[in-house]
Amino acid sequence: MIVRRTVLRALGAACALFAALGASGPARAGGTFDAVKQRGHVVCGVNIGVSGFSAPDQQGRWTGLDIDLCRGIAAAMFGDPTRARFVPTSSAQRFTALQSGEVDVLTRNATQTLTRDTALGLNMAGVNFFDGQAFLVRKALGVDHVDKLAGAAICVMPGTTSEQNMADYFRTRGMAFTPVVIENVDELAGVFFSGRCDALSTDASQLAAIRATNAPDPSAFIILPQRISKEPLGPMVRQGDEEWFNLVKWTLSAMIEAEELGITQATVDRLLDSPSPEVARFLGVKPGFGKALGVDERWAYNIIKAVGNYGESFERNLGQGSPIKLERGMNNLWTKGGLVYSLPMR
């Protein structure tokens, strides 16, 4: 009996020790955080070339909403946005590149879905663009509704939610169509504008970018007003990388929080002396957030100094300051009728 009690006490002590160790800090499974820190730069999987999201400019410098997010992650981690490397990935290759460790994070237009979040072993780290699938057609076609595309040849990229959404939509309505499947965005656009497809279908924002940058005459093409899906787009990381997941998630949230607080690239230095406790905590004047994430206390300051807040990034890359000129719409702040808001930073 004495031996039995001794064993039980030992087991109880071991369980208590295990629980204490588990509660002493964040899980360290995966090791991406440490690997990135040791390597000295972050590797982001990006789109091969979608204007406004991720595409090289005439000087070969990558620009776009997703590129800003990648540079923001580098700024949070190292205090230096130039410590970001970009690996172009196709829609069919992107998840394999992340799973295999070729890239540390996907900062490209990837939709959050159940299977991607479970069966593929990936985690979504937030939404940086709310979108929906639409159709681009020639005005001369005389089509004003998706349901009038029965029998049409439609250009689409393989391995995307767009391909499945379109098949489901047409099948449900008993409509026939011919998919023209091409992996490369520029090639797909070229096939459509050459007249081999009656319509081109993908996320509405991507259609706007393709029309603005690839169409011989953008005014000759319209995006049909109907949306056949919800497409919450955002960064993805591997499951089991909790520390890295946290940094990516809170980098995006910090860009949104800065817009909510009215902190811009131009005002961030001046606001280091702000009397607001909320601003002081956000900018690291009052410490705590950086330690929780395992980075410098001025991690959020470094992000905004490097790439600006979410609204600045949107306007520069997709909004009125860009060739695409998208309205904020769903991607406006929640205080302005949109869906975008920061997770509470406290």
CSV table of N, CA and C in Angstrom, one decimal, residues 1 10 26 29 50 62 70 72 74 95 103 107 137 151 155 188 202 218 255 265 271 283 288 316 334 345:
chain,number,residue,atom,x,y,z
A,1,MET,N,0.8,-1.2,0.0
A,1,MET,CA,0.0,0.0,0.0
A,1,MET,C,0.9,1.3,0.0
A,10,ALA,N,4.4,10.1,-7.1
A,10,ALA,CA,5.4,10.4,-8.1
A,10,ALA,C,4.7,10.7,-9.4
A,26,PRO,N,5.2,29.7,-25.0
A,26,PRO,CA,4.5,29.2,-26.3
A,26,PRO,C,5.2,28.0,-26.8
A,29,ALA,N,7.0,24.0,-31.6
A,29,ALA,CA,7.0,23.0,-32.7
A,29,ALA,C,7.2,23.6,-34.0
A,50,VAL,N,0.7,39.1,-60.4
A,50,VAL,CA,-0.6,39.7,-60.5
A,50,VAL,C,-0.5,41.2,-60.0
A,62,TRP,N,9.9,43.9,-56.7
A,62,TRP,CA,8.5,43.4,-56.5
A,62,TRP,C,7.7,44.4,-55.7
A,70,CYS,N,4.8,40.7,-46.9
A,70,CYS,CA,6.1,40.0,-46.7
A,70,CYS,C,7.2,40.9,-46.1
A,72,GLY,N,6.6,43.5,-44.4
A,72,GLY,CA,6.2,43.8,-43.0
A,72,GLY,C,6.7,42.7,-42.1
A,74,ALA,N,9.3,40.7,-42.5
A,74,ALA,CA,10.7,40.9,-42.3
A,74,ALA,C,11.1,42.1,-41.4
A,95,PHE,N,1.1,25.3,-52.6
A,95,PHE,CA,1.0,24.6,-51.3
A,95,PHE,C,2.2,23.6,-51.1
A,103,VAL,N,9.4,27.6,-49.0
A,103,VAL,CA,9.1,28.9,-48.5
A,103,VAL,C,8.7,28.9,-47.1
A,107,THR,N,2.5,34.5,-49.0
A,107,THR,CA,1.9,35.8,-49.0
A,107,THR,C,1.4,36.0,-50.4
A,137,VAL,N,-15.7,39.7,-69.3
A,137,VAL,CA,-16.2,39.4,-70.7
A,137,VAL,C,-16.1,40.7,-71.5
A,151,GLY,N,-22.8,27.3,-72.2
A,151,GLY,CA,-22.2,26.9,-73.5
A,151,GLY,C,-20.9,27.6,-73.8
A,155,CYS,N,-11.9,30.7,-69.6
A,155,CYS,CA,-10.5,30.6,-69.1
A,155,CYS,C,-10.5,30.5,-67.6
A,188,LEU,N,-2.7,32.9,-69.5
A,188,LEU,CA,-4.2,32.8,-69.5
A,188,LEU,C,-4.8,34.1,-70.0
A,202,THR,N,-11.9,34.4,-62.3
A,202,THR,CA,-11.1,34.2,-61.1
A,202,THR,C,-11.6,35.3,-60.1
A,218,PRO,N,-8.8,48.3,-72.1
A,218,PRO,CA,-9.6,48.0,-70.9
A,218,PRO,C,-11.0,48.4,-71.0
A,255,MET,N,-0.7,46.0,-39.1
A,255,MET,CA,-1.0,46.9,-40.2
A,255,MET,C,-2.4,47.5,-40.2
A,265,GLN,N,2.8,55.9,-42.1
A,265,GLN,CA,4.3,55.9,-42.3
A,265,GLN,C,4.9,57.3,-42.1
A,271,LEU,N,4.5,60.1,-33.4
A,271,LEU,CA,3.6,59.5,-32.4
A,271,LEU,C,4.3,58.6,-31.4
A,283,LEU,N,3.4,50.9,-30.3
A,283,LEU,CA,4.7,51.3,-30.9
A,283,LEU,C,5.9,50.8,-30.0
A,288,GLY,N,6.3,44.9,-23.9
A,288,GLY,CA,5.5,43.8,-23.6
A,288,GLY,C,5.1,43.0,-24.8
A,316,ARG,N,-2.0,52.4,-52.3
A,316,ARG,CA,-0.8,52.4,-53.1
A,316,ARG,C,-0.8,51.3,-54.2
A,334,TRP,N,-13.9,48.3,-40.5
A,334,TRP,CA,-15.3,48.0,-40.0
A,334,TRP,C,-16.0,49.3,-39.6
A,345,MET,N,-5.3,44.2,-29.6
A,345,MET,CA,-3.9,44.2,-29.2
A,345,MET,C,-3.8,44.7,-27.8
